[in-house]
Amino acid sequence: AQTVTQSQPEMSVQEAETVTLSCTYDTSESDYYLFWYKQPPSRQMILVIRQEAYKQQNATENRFSVNFQKAAKSFSLKISDSQLGDAAMYFCAYLSGTYKYIFGTGTRLKVLA
Amino acid sequence: NAGVTQTPKFRILKIGQSMTLQCAQDMNHNYMYWYRQDPGMGLKLIYYSVGAGITDKGEVPNGYNVSRSTTEDFPLRLELAAPSQTSVYFCASTPGLAGEWEQYFGPGTRLTVT
């Protein structure tokens, strides 16, 4: 069975600085999707970025980018120029070939003014 | 589009009571999901559906039931509520088309069983 591990329960970053959130996963599948979701205090889950495993190129969305290392089964999220509005829980998620999503336990990001 | 809607937003149940959490989406998505999120934790999959008439168990299905009679609706039934079912419940849908695997989430239902 697939698993997703986020080893950093909490991270802090100064406003305007860069922070990287870690995610590793375990799978025997060769084709899959990976996602990062943001959950602010409102509880609404918001998609931050997605990555298709067959794509070599790392996904980028404005200030958010990923470092996808397929062989190492690593999928980290880099947030550049951090803003106060980035403070939230961040969840890494894996989509399996059986259409099930597996979520990590989350990393709480604090942004310091 | 309203997206994914969930009702109610909050509910308090007594032990042994039953209830149905409603979920609807107006995006014609084939795939729908129910998750629970315990305090400080990630989302755990309860049940999911890949289309009308088809449902399957996720990681934590015990104590719950679902049905999918239409593409739009995916209700979650709790039978004989227990304190362990106190949680926030999220419904989500996904287009399921090539490359379109993003999940669209509802606002959640906070359920307390006492």
XYZ file of N, CA and C in Angstrom:
681
model
N 0.838 -1.191 0.000
C 0.000 0.000 0.000
C 0.879 1.249 0.000
N 0.352 2.294 -0.631
C 1.120 3.517 -0.694
C 1.057 4.269 0.639
N 2.123 4.967 0.952
C 2.159 5.818 2.139
C 2.761 7.166 1.774
N 2.373 8.181 2.536
C 2.902 9.528 2.354
C 3.376 10.032 3.706
N 4.601 10.525 3.763
C 5.192 10.959 5.023
C 5.626 12.415 4.952
N 5.146 13.186 5.896
C 5.613 14.565 6.058
C 6.285 14.618 7.430
N 7.588 14.751 7.431
C 8.354 14.592 8.667
C 8.478 15.880 9.474
N 7.968 16.978 8.942
C 8.073 18.265 9.637
C 6.697 18.685 10.137
N 6.381 18.477 11.406
C 5.057 18.869 11.900
C 4.837 20.383 11.822
N 5.927 21.147 11.986
C 5.793 22.599 12.000
C 7.059 23.244 11.442
N 6.860 24.311 10.690
C 7.985 25.070 10.147
C 7.679 26.552 10.320
N 8.737 27.344 10.434
C 8.586 28.802 10.505
C 9.472 29.453 9.458
N 9.012 30.584 8.945
C 9.782 31.322 7.943
C 9.533 32.806 8.142
N 10.559 33.581 7.908
C 10.401 35.027 7.958
C 9.712 35.501 6.673
N 8.898 36.513 6.831
C 8.254 37.107 5.660
C 9.321 37.472 4.627
N 9.010 37.180 3.354
C 9.886 37.449 2.203
C 11.005 36.421 2.019
N 11.149 35.504 2.968
C 12.174 34.468 2.841
C 11.603 33.242 2.127
N 12.472 32.257 1.928
C 12.097 31.018 1.238
C 12.075 29.863 2.219
N 11.106 28.980 2.046
C 10.996 27.805 2.916
C 10.693 26.584 2.059
N 11.180 25.433 2.502
C 10.935 24.178 1.788
C 10.287 23.176 2.723
N 9.155 22.639 2.282
C 8.435 21.617 3.037
C 8.698 20.258 2.404
N 8.968 19.271 3.243
C 9.361 17.955 2.744
C 8.187 16.988 2.663
N 8.274 16.088 1.704
C 7.290 15.014 1.553
C 7.973 13.832 0.901
N 7.840 12.673 1.483
C 8.309 11.451 0.834
C 7.138 10.489 0.749
N 7.213 9.578 -0.190
C 6.127 8.633 -0.380
C 6.699 7.285 -0.745
N 5.890 6.283 -0.592
C 6.321 4.933 -0.909
C 5.292 4.327 -1.858
N 5.739 3.799 -2.971
C 4.838 3.195 -3.939
C 5.614 2.259 -4.845
N 4.891 1.310 -5.418
C 5.481 0.445 -6.435
C 4.948 0.798 -7.822
N 4.085 1.791 -7.889
C 3.526 2.219 -9.167
C 4.537 3.092 -9.909
N 4.403 3.110 -11.221
C 5.317 3.923 -12.025
C 4.671 5.213 -12.501
N 3.344 5.216 -12.546
C 2.643 6.414 -13.006
C 1.640 6.838 -11.942
N 1.706 8.101 -11.543
C 0.840 8.584 -10.475
C 0.889 10.105 -10.482
N 0.062 10.696 -9.644
C 0.045 12.150 -9.484
C 0.379 12.486 -8.033
N 1.005 13.632 -7.863
C 1.310 14.163 -6.538
C 0.773 15.581 -6.444
N 0.361 15.948 -5.240
C -0.254 17.257 -5.035
C 0.230 17.863 -3.717
N 0.193 19.173 -3.667
C 0.284 19.901 -2.403
C -0.999 20.709 -2.253
N -1.614 20.554 -1.068
C -2.816 21.311 -0.734
C -2.517 22.189 0.472
N -3.175 23.329 0.502
C -3.057 24.279 1.603
C -4.396 24.317 2.337
N -4.329 24.309 3.665
C -5.544 24.420 4.469
C -5.375 25.567 5.463
N -5.917 26.731 5.154
C -5.860 27.865 6.094
C -6.817 27.633 7.251
N -6.838 28.536 8.228
C -7.743 28.363 9.374
C -9.214 28.217 8.987
N -9.595 28.685 7.830
C -10.981 28.528 7.372
C -11.348 27.074 7.107
N -10.382 26.197 7.067
C -10.539 24.751 6.834
C -10.689 24.389 5.361
N -10.895 25.369 4.498
C -11.070 25.064 3.077
C -9.769 24.520 2.487
N -9.843 23.400 1.807
C -8.670 22.805 1.162
C -8.468 23.453 -0.202
N -7.262 23.923 -0.444
C -6.953 24.658 -1.671
C -5.764 23.998 -2.357
N -5.911 23.697 -3.627
C -4.797 23.115 -4.381
C -3.699 24.160 -4.568
N -2.467 23.773 -4.254
C -1.325 24.660 -4.456
C -0.613 24.322 -5.767
N -0.331 23.033 -5.948
C 0.444 22.635 -7.111
C 0.288 21.132 -7.328
N 0.472 20.688 -8.560
C 0.371 19.261 -8.871
C 1.550 18.853 -9.742
N 1.855 17.552 -9.707
C 2.957 17.015 -10.499
C 2.566 15.647 -11.030
N 2.708 15.451 -12.331
C 2.518 14.126 -12.914
C 3.840 13.393 -12.881
N 3.828 12.150 -12.438
C 5.077 11.418 -12.244
C 5.837 11.191 -13.537
N 5.136 11.144 -14.667
C 5.824 10.876 -15.927
C 6.537 12.105 -16.468
N 6.270 13.258 -15.867
C 6.915 14.481 -16.325
C 8.218 14.710 -15.567
N 9.287 14.896 -16.290
C 10.583 15.144 -15.665
C 10.654 16.543 -15.070
N 9.998 17.480 -15.732
C 10.112 18.873 -15.324
C 9.340 19.130 -14.042
N 9.972 19.853 -13.131
C 9.318 20.210 -11.882
C 8.233 21.257 -12.121
N 7.080 21.065 -11.456
C 5.972 22.003 -11.615
C 6.258 23.313 -10.873
N 5.721 24.393 -11.436
C 5.860 25.713 -10.838
C 4.549 26.469 -10.979
N 4.159 27.141 -9.896
C 2.975 28.003 -9.902
C 3.325 29.269 -9.138
N 3.708 30.288 -9.888
C 4.062 31.585 -9.272
C 5.168 31.400 -8.235
N 4.901 31.676 -6.967
C 5.938 31.584 -5.928
C 6.141 30.157 -5.416
N 5.346 29.228 -5.905
C 5.397 27.844 -5.429
C 6.048 26.958 -6.491
N 6.973 26.136 -6.061
C 7.601 25.183 -6.977
C 7.876 23.896 -6.210
N 8.062 22.830 -6.975
C 8.356 21.545 -6.341
C 9.711 21.050 -6.805
N 10.294 20.210 -5.972
C 11.483 19.446 -6.332
C 11.065 17.987 -6.303
N 10.808 17.443 -7.481
C 10.312 16.084 -7.617
C 11.473 15.171 -7.962
N 11.762 14.256 -7.066
C 12.837 13.287 -7.258
C 12.199 11.902 -7.287
N 11.880 11.412 -8.492
C 11.108 10.170 -8.602
C 11.857 8.977 -8.022
N 13.121 8.861 -8.316
C 13.886 7.709 -7.837
C 13.960 7.696 -6.305
N 14.071 8.863 -5.719
C 14.140 8.981 -4.264
C 12.760 9.024 -3.634
N 11.703 9.103 -4.450
C 10.326 9.196 -3.979
C 10.177 10.379 -3.018
N 10.611 11.516 -3.516
C 10.583 12.743 -2.735
C 9.869 13.832 -3.517
N 9.094 14.654 -2.821
C 8.259 15.666 -3.490
C 8.168 16.873 -2.561
N 9.175 17.714 -2.558
C 9.201 18.842 -1.638
C 8.609 20.091 -2.281
N 8.069 20.955 -1.454
C 7.440 22.201 -1.904
C 8.283 23.378 -1.448
N 8.648 24.234 -2.382
C 9.390 25.435 -2.059
C 8.485 26.640 -2.227
N 8.430 27.453 -1.186
C 7.653 28.690 -1.231
C 8.641 29.849 -1.186
N 8.663 30.641 -2.220
C 9.562 31.785 -2.305
C 8.831 33.055 -1.896
N 9.607 34.046 -1.398
C 9.017 35.337 -1.035
C 7.779 35.125 -0.164
N 7.954 34.424 0.932
C 6.819 34.043 1.785
C 6.010 35.259 2.228
N 4.712 35.070 2.248
C 3.794 36.131 2.652
C 2.962 35.673 3.849
N 2.432 36.631 4.582
C 1.647 36.294 5.778
C 0.485 35.377 5.426
N -0.065 35.558 4.237
C -1.187 34.731 3.798
C -0.817 33.293 3.496
N 0.486 32.998 3.489
C 0.907 31.611 3.257
C 0.798 30.766 4.526
N 0.592 31.387 5.656
C 0.479 30.642 6.907
C -0.729 29.711 6.844
N -0.484 28.422 7.051
C -1.537 27.415 6.912
C -0.951 26.044 7.196
N -1.819 25.041 7.166
C -1.376 23.646 7.123
C -1.193 23.280 5.652
N -0.106 22.561 5.382
C 0.161 22.101 4.027
C 0.191 20.581 4.018
N -0.576 20.016 3.092
C -0.672 18.569 2.982
C -0.150 18.104 1.633
N 0.673 17.084 1.685
C 1.134 16.401 0.495
C 0.157 15.251 0.225
N -0.155 14.993 -1.033
C -1.104 13.929 -1.361
C -0.643 13.154 -2.586
N -0.971 11.874 -2.586
C -0.609 10.952 -3.674
C -1.888 10.360 -4.238
N -1.997 10.325 -5.554
C -3.136 9.680 -6.210
C -2.682 8.349 -6.774
N -3.309 7.278 -6.289
C -2.912 5.942 -6.731
C -3.643 5.552 -8.015
N -3.209 4.445 -8.600
C -3.840 3.948 -9.813
C -5.249 3.422 -9.584
N -5.630 3.234 -8.325
C -6.994 2.797 -8.009
C -7.872 3.977 -7.631
N -7.422 5.180 -7.969
C -8.192 6.423 -7.791
C -8.341 6.842 -6.329
N -7.531 6.262 -5.445
C -7.553 6.675 -4.049
C -6.481 7.718 -3.808
N -6.822 8.722 -3.020
C -5.861 9.734 -2.618
C -5.361 9.391 -1.220
N -4.055 9.499 -1.030
C -3.467 9.297 0.288
C -2.795 10.604 0.692
N -3.186 11.087 1.876
C -2.661 12.358 2.366
C -1.629 12.135 3.465
N -0.654 13.029 3.522
C 0.270 13.049 4.647
C -0.384 13.693 5.853
N 0.338 13.726 6.959
C -0.208 14.265 8.205
C -0.115 15.782 8.290
N 0.578 16.399 7.355
C 0.581 17.848 7.294
C 1.769 18.506 7.965
N 2.075 19.718 7.479
C 3.090 20.588 8.078
C 2.444 21.945 8.324
N 2.532 22.394 9.555
C 1.984 23.727 9.870
C 3.052 24.768 9.581
N 2.753 25.686 8.693
C 3.700 26.744 8.344
C 3.317 28.044 9.029
N 4.265 28.578 9.774
C 4.082 29.890 10.390
C 4.944 30.900 9.645
N 4.380 32.069 9.367
C 5.118 33.127 8.692
C 5.275 34.280 9.667
N 6.523 34.622 9.927
C 6.847 35.635 10.934
C 7.053 36.997 10.293
N 6.367 38.001 10.810
C 6.471 39.362 10.243
C 7.771 40.045 10.653
N -21.273 28.206 -10.979
C -21.271 26.890 -10.325
C -21.106 27.029 -8.818
N -21.873 26.245 -8.058
C -21.728 26.247 -6.616
C -20.526 25.419 -6.191
N -20.043 24.542 -7.060
C -18.920 23.676 -6.716
C -19.403 22.487 -5.903
N -18.710 22.197 -4.798
C -19.070 21.109 -3.912
C -19.724 21.711 -2.668
N -20.942 21.283 -2.396
C -21.653 21.788 -1.229
C -21.879 20.662 -0.234
N -21.816 21.006 1.050
C -22.031 20.042 2.118
C -23.010 20.622 3.129
N -23.918 19.776 3.586
C -24.810 20.170 4.676
C -24.940 19.007 5.648
N -25.056 19.302 6.952
C -24.980 20.628 7.558
C -23.535 21.077 7.739
N -23.308 22.258 8.226
C -21.959 22.741 8.539
C -21.513 22.244 9.912
N -22.434 22.146 10.834
C -22.138 21.686 12.185
C -23.265 20.759 12.634
N -22.901 19.791 13.476
C -23.937 18.925 14.029
C -23.408 18.293 15.307
N -24.296 18.205 16.310
C -23.981 17.475 17.533
C -24.922 16.288 17.615
N -24.369 15.117 17.779
C -25.143 13.889 17.881
C -24.948 13.254 19.243
N -25.957 12.569 19.699
C -25.787 11.758 20.893
C -25.337 10.362 20.468
N -24.646 9.697 21.365
C -24.172 8.330 21.096
C -25.361 7.453 20.707
N -25.205 6.715 19.623
C -26.238 5.808 19.158
C -27.193 6.387 18.126
N -27.168 7.719 17.968
C -28.021 8.327 16.945
C -27.423 8.092 15.560
N -28.244 8.308 14.553
C -27.804 8.171 13.168
C -28.049 9.490 12.440
N -27.281 9.694 11.366
C -27.516 10.883 10.554
C -26.886 10.694 9.181
N -27.311 11.550 8.275
C -26.744 11.543 6.926
C -26.105 12.894 6.641
N -24.853 12.858 6.221
C -24.170 14.058 5.754
C -24.376 14.146 4.244
N -24.849 15.311 3.825
C -25.149 15.484 2.410
C -23.966 16.103 1.677
N -23.766 15.659 0.441
C -22.735 16.220 -0.425
C -23.280 16.270 -1.839
N -23.110 17.399 -2.489
C -23.546 17.540 -3.877
C -22.528 18.366 -4.650
N -22.391 18.030 -5.939
C -21.515 18.819 -6.812
C -22.232 19.050 -8.146
N -21.984 20.226 -8.716
C -22.676 20.598 -9.958
C -21.694 20.742 -11.110
N -20.572 20.016 -11.039
C -19.532 20.128 -12.062
C -19.487 18.899 -12.965
N -20.438 17.991 -12.773
C -20.516 16.773 -13.569
C -19.257 15.903 -13.419
N -18.693 15.922 -12.208
C -17.515 15.108 -11.955
C -17.905 13.651 -11.722
N -17.095 12.752 -12.269
C -17.383 11.333 -12.084
C -16.994 10.829 -10.693
N -15.889 11.342 -10.170
C -15.316 10.784 -8.947
C -15.687 11.635 -7.743
N -16.131 10.964 -6.689
C -16.451 11.674 -5.456
C -15.885 10.917 -4.254
N -15.571 11.663 -3.198
C -14.840 11.107 -2.059
C -15.373 11.668 -0.741
N -15.285 10.839 0.290
C -15.524 11.297 1.651
C -14.270 11.056 2.491
N -13.884 12.109 3.235
C -12.742 12.041 4.129
C -13.175 12.466 5.524
N -12.404 12.047 6.505
C -12.510 12.610 7.829
C -11.155 13.159 8.231
N -11.200 14.258 8.974
C -9.968 14.883 9.445
C -10.074 15.056 10.949
N -9.295 14.288 11.687
C -9.237 14.404 13.124
C -8.298 15.554 13.486
N -8.450 16.129 14.679
C -7.646 17.302 15.055
C -6.147 17.098 14.861
N -5.523 18.022 14.144
C -4.079 17.972 13.944
C -3.609 16.887 12.999
N -4.518 16.273 12.286
C -4.148 15.158 11.420
C -4.479 15.461 9.965
N -4.042 14.571 9.099
C -4.372 14.683 7.693
C -5.735 14.074 7.410
N -6.060 13.995 6.132
C -7.351 13.454 5.726
C -7.254 11.948 5.536
N -8.262 11.242 6.035
C -8.320 9.803 5.831
C -9.556 9.479 5.001
N -9.368 8.645 4.009
C -10.430 8.317 3.068
C -11.408 7.326 3.687
N -12.697 7.667 3.648
C -13.730 6.791 4.199
C -14.321 5.917 3.098
N -14.887 6.553 2.087
C -15.453 5.884 0.919
C -15.214 6.759 -0.300
N -15.269 6.129 -1.473
C -15.206 6.894 -2.682
C -16.060 6.237 -3.760
N -16.292 7.001 -4.836
C -17.142 6.511 -5.921
C -16.552 6.975 -7.246
N -16.497 6.058 -8.204
C -15.945 6.412 -9.520
C -17.049 6.695 -10.534
N -18.293 6.644 -10.075
C -19.414 6.960 -10.941
C -20.708 6.528 -10.280
N -21.827 6.971 -10.841
C -23.129 6.624 -10.274
C -23.269 5.110 -10.192
N -23.710 4.635 -9.036
C -23.929 3.217 -8.822
C -22.712 2.428 -8.391
N -21.545 3.100 -8.293
C -20.298 2.403 -7.954
C -19.654 3.077 -6.742
N -19.464 2.302 -5.672
C -18.779 2.838 -4.499
C -17.759 1.818 -4.015
N -16.792 2.309 -3.256
C -15.764 1.402 -2.735
C -15.227 1.963 -1.430
N -14.703 1.052 -0.593
C -14.201 1.438 0.717
C -12.840 2.110 0.603
N -12.625 3.040 1.538
C -11.321 3.639 1.674
C -10.599 3.044 2.868
N -9.838 3.878 3.545
C -9.000 3.419 4.653
C -9.784 3.169 5.943
N -10.841 3.982 6.187
C -11.551 3.910 7.470
C -13.065 3.836 7.259
N -13.596 2.751 6.646
C -15.025 2.714 6.314
C -15.952 2.266 7.443
N -15.414 1.672 8.500
C -16.263 1.085 9.536
C -17.121 2.142 10.217
N -18.414 1.851 10.320
C -19.354 2.766 10.957
C -20.029 3.720 9.989
N -19.706 3.588 8.709
C -20.252 4.490 7.683
C -20.810 3.694 6.510
N -21.738 4.344 5.798
C -22.239 3.791 4.552
C -22.455 4.914 3.560
N -22.373 4.583 2.286
C -22.590 5.588 1.231
C -23.467 4.992 0.141
N -23.978 5.875 -0.681
C -24.691 5.485 -1.898
C -24.409 6.544 -2.950
N -24.525 6.162 -4.193
C -24.312 7.126 -5.301
C -25.327 6.794 -6.393
N -26.524 7.316 -6.200
C -27.590 7.037 -7.168
C -27.556 8.019 -8.339
N -26.942 9.172 -8.156
C -26.819 10.142 -9.241
C -25.371 10.633 -9.312
N -25.005 11.254 -10.409
C -23.661 11.818 -10.541
C -23.444 12.941 -9.533
N -24.508 13.688 -9.219
C -24.371 14.895 -8.411
C -24.233 14.638 -6.918
N -24.892 13.607 -6.403
C -25.017 13.451 -4.957
C -24.253 12.242 -4.418
N -23.685 12.426 -3.237
C -22.905 11.340 -2.620
C -23.065 11.454 -1.104
N -24.202 11.014 -0.554
C -24.425 11.146 0.888
C -23.649 10.107 1.695
N -23.281 10.510 2.904
C -22.567 9.635 3.842
C -23.455 9.392 5.050
N -23.701 8.137 5.334
C -24.586 7.770 6.428
C -23.771 7.279 7.614
N -24.058 7.837 8.786
C -23.468 7.344 10.033
C -24.543 6.584 10.803
N -24.300 5.343 11.089
C -25.227 4.529 11.870
C -24.649 4.363 13.264
N -25.491 4.523 14.290
C -25.066 4.281 15.671
C -23.800 5.088 15.997
N -23.946 6.399 16.021
C -22.800 7.278 16.209
C -22.042 6.954 17.491
N -20.717 7.056 17.397
C -19.821 6.799 18.527
C -18.900 8.011 18.705
N -18.388 8.244 19.925
C -17.486 9.386 20.147
C -16.277 9.385 19.209
N -15.840 8.196 18.779
C -14.688 8.107 17.876
C -14.984 8.702 16.500
N -16.251 8.962 16.219
C -16.611 9.567 14.931
C -16.662 11.090 14.996
N -16.328 11.648 16.132
C -16.176 13.094 16.234
C -15.021 13.523 15.351
N -15.314 14.389 14.389
C -14.308 14.743 13.397
C -14.865 15.834 12.485
N -14.037 16.294 11.579
C -14.503 17.152 10.485
C -14.544 16.301 9.225
N -15.662 16.331 8.547
C -15.864 15.510 7.372
C -15.844 16.377 6.118
N -15.031 15.952 5.167
C -14.923 16.657 3.885
C -15.384 15.759 2.757
N -16.155 16.344 1.877
C -16.516 15.706 0.622
C -15.696 16.369 -0.482
N -15.308 15.596 -1.478
C -14.541 16.145 -2.591
C -14.959 15.470 -3.887
N -14.752 16.172 -4.982
C -15.011 15.569 -6.290
C -13.838 15.839 -7.223
N -13.724 15.016 -8.249
C -12.614 15.089 -9.201
C -13.164 14.798 -10.590
N -12.741 15.549 -11.607
C -13.254 15.273 -12.949
C -12.941 13.855 -13.418
N -11.708 13.411 -13.181
C -11.331 12.068 -13.601
C -11.012 11.966 -15.074
N -10.863 13.105 -15.739
C -10.470 13.085 -17.145
C -8.950 13.107 -17.230
N -8.415 12.856 -18.413
C -6.965 12.819 -18.579
C -6.341 14.115 -18.095
N -5.447 14.007 -17.135
C -4.754 15.171 -16.612
C -5.554 15.987 -15.622
N -6.824 15.677 -15.443
C -7.683 16.480 -14.565
C -7.972 15.710 -13.297
N -7.002 15.665 -12.413
C -7.160 14.873 -11.199
C -7.139 15.710 -9.930
N -7.260 17.008 -10.085
C -7.348 17.873 -8.916
C -8.622 17.576 -8.150
N -8.552 17.612 -6.829
C -9.743 17.421 -6.007
C -10.355 18.782 -5.669
N -11.673 18.857 -5.783
C -12.430 20.045 -5.395
C -13.148 19.702 -4.096
N -12.859 20.463 -3.048
C -13.373 20.131 -1.730
C -14.569 20.989 -1.342
N -15.478 20.386 -0.587
C -16.521 21.138 0.070
C -15.974 21.820 1.308
N -16.793 22.630 1.983
C -16.327 23.397 3.139
C -16.202 22.582 4.417
N -16.706 21.360 4.426
C -16.586 20.506 5.601
C -17.799 20.563 6.520
N -17.970 19.471 7.264
C -18.998 19.369 8.302
C -18.299 18.996 9.601
N -18.497 19.832 10.620
C -17.907 19.510 11.929
C -18.928 18.739 12.738
N -18.603 17.486 13.059
C -19.515 16.604 13.786
C -18.942 16.291 15.155
N -19.787 16.460 16.169
C -19.411 16.098 17.534
C -20.396 15.057 18.048
N -19.857 13.957 18.565
C -20.692 12.898 19.142
C -20.435 12.852 20.637
N -21.503 13.075 21.424
C -21.329 13.098 22.886
C -22.273 12.107 23.560
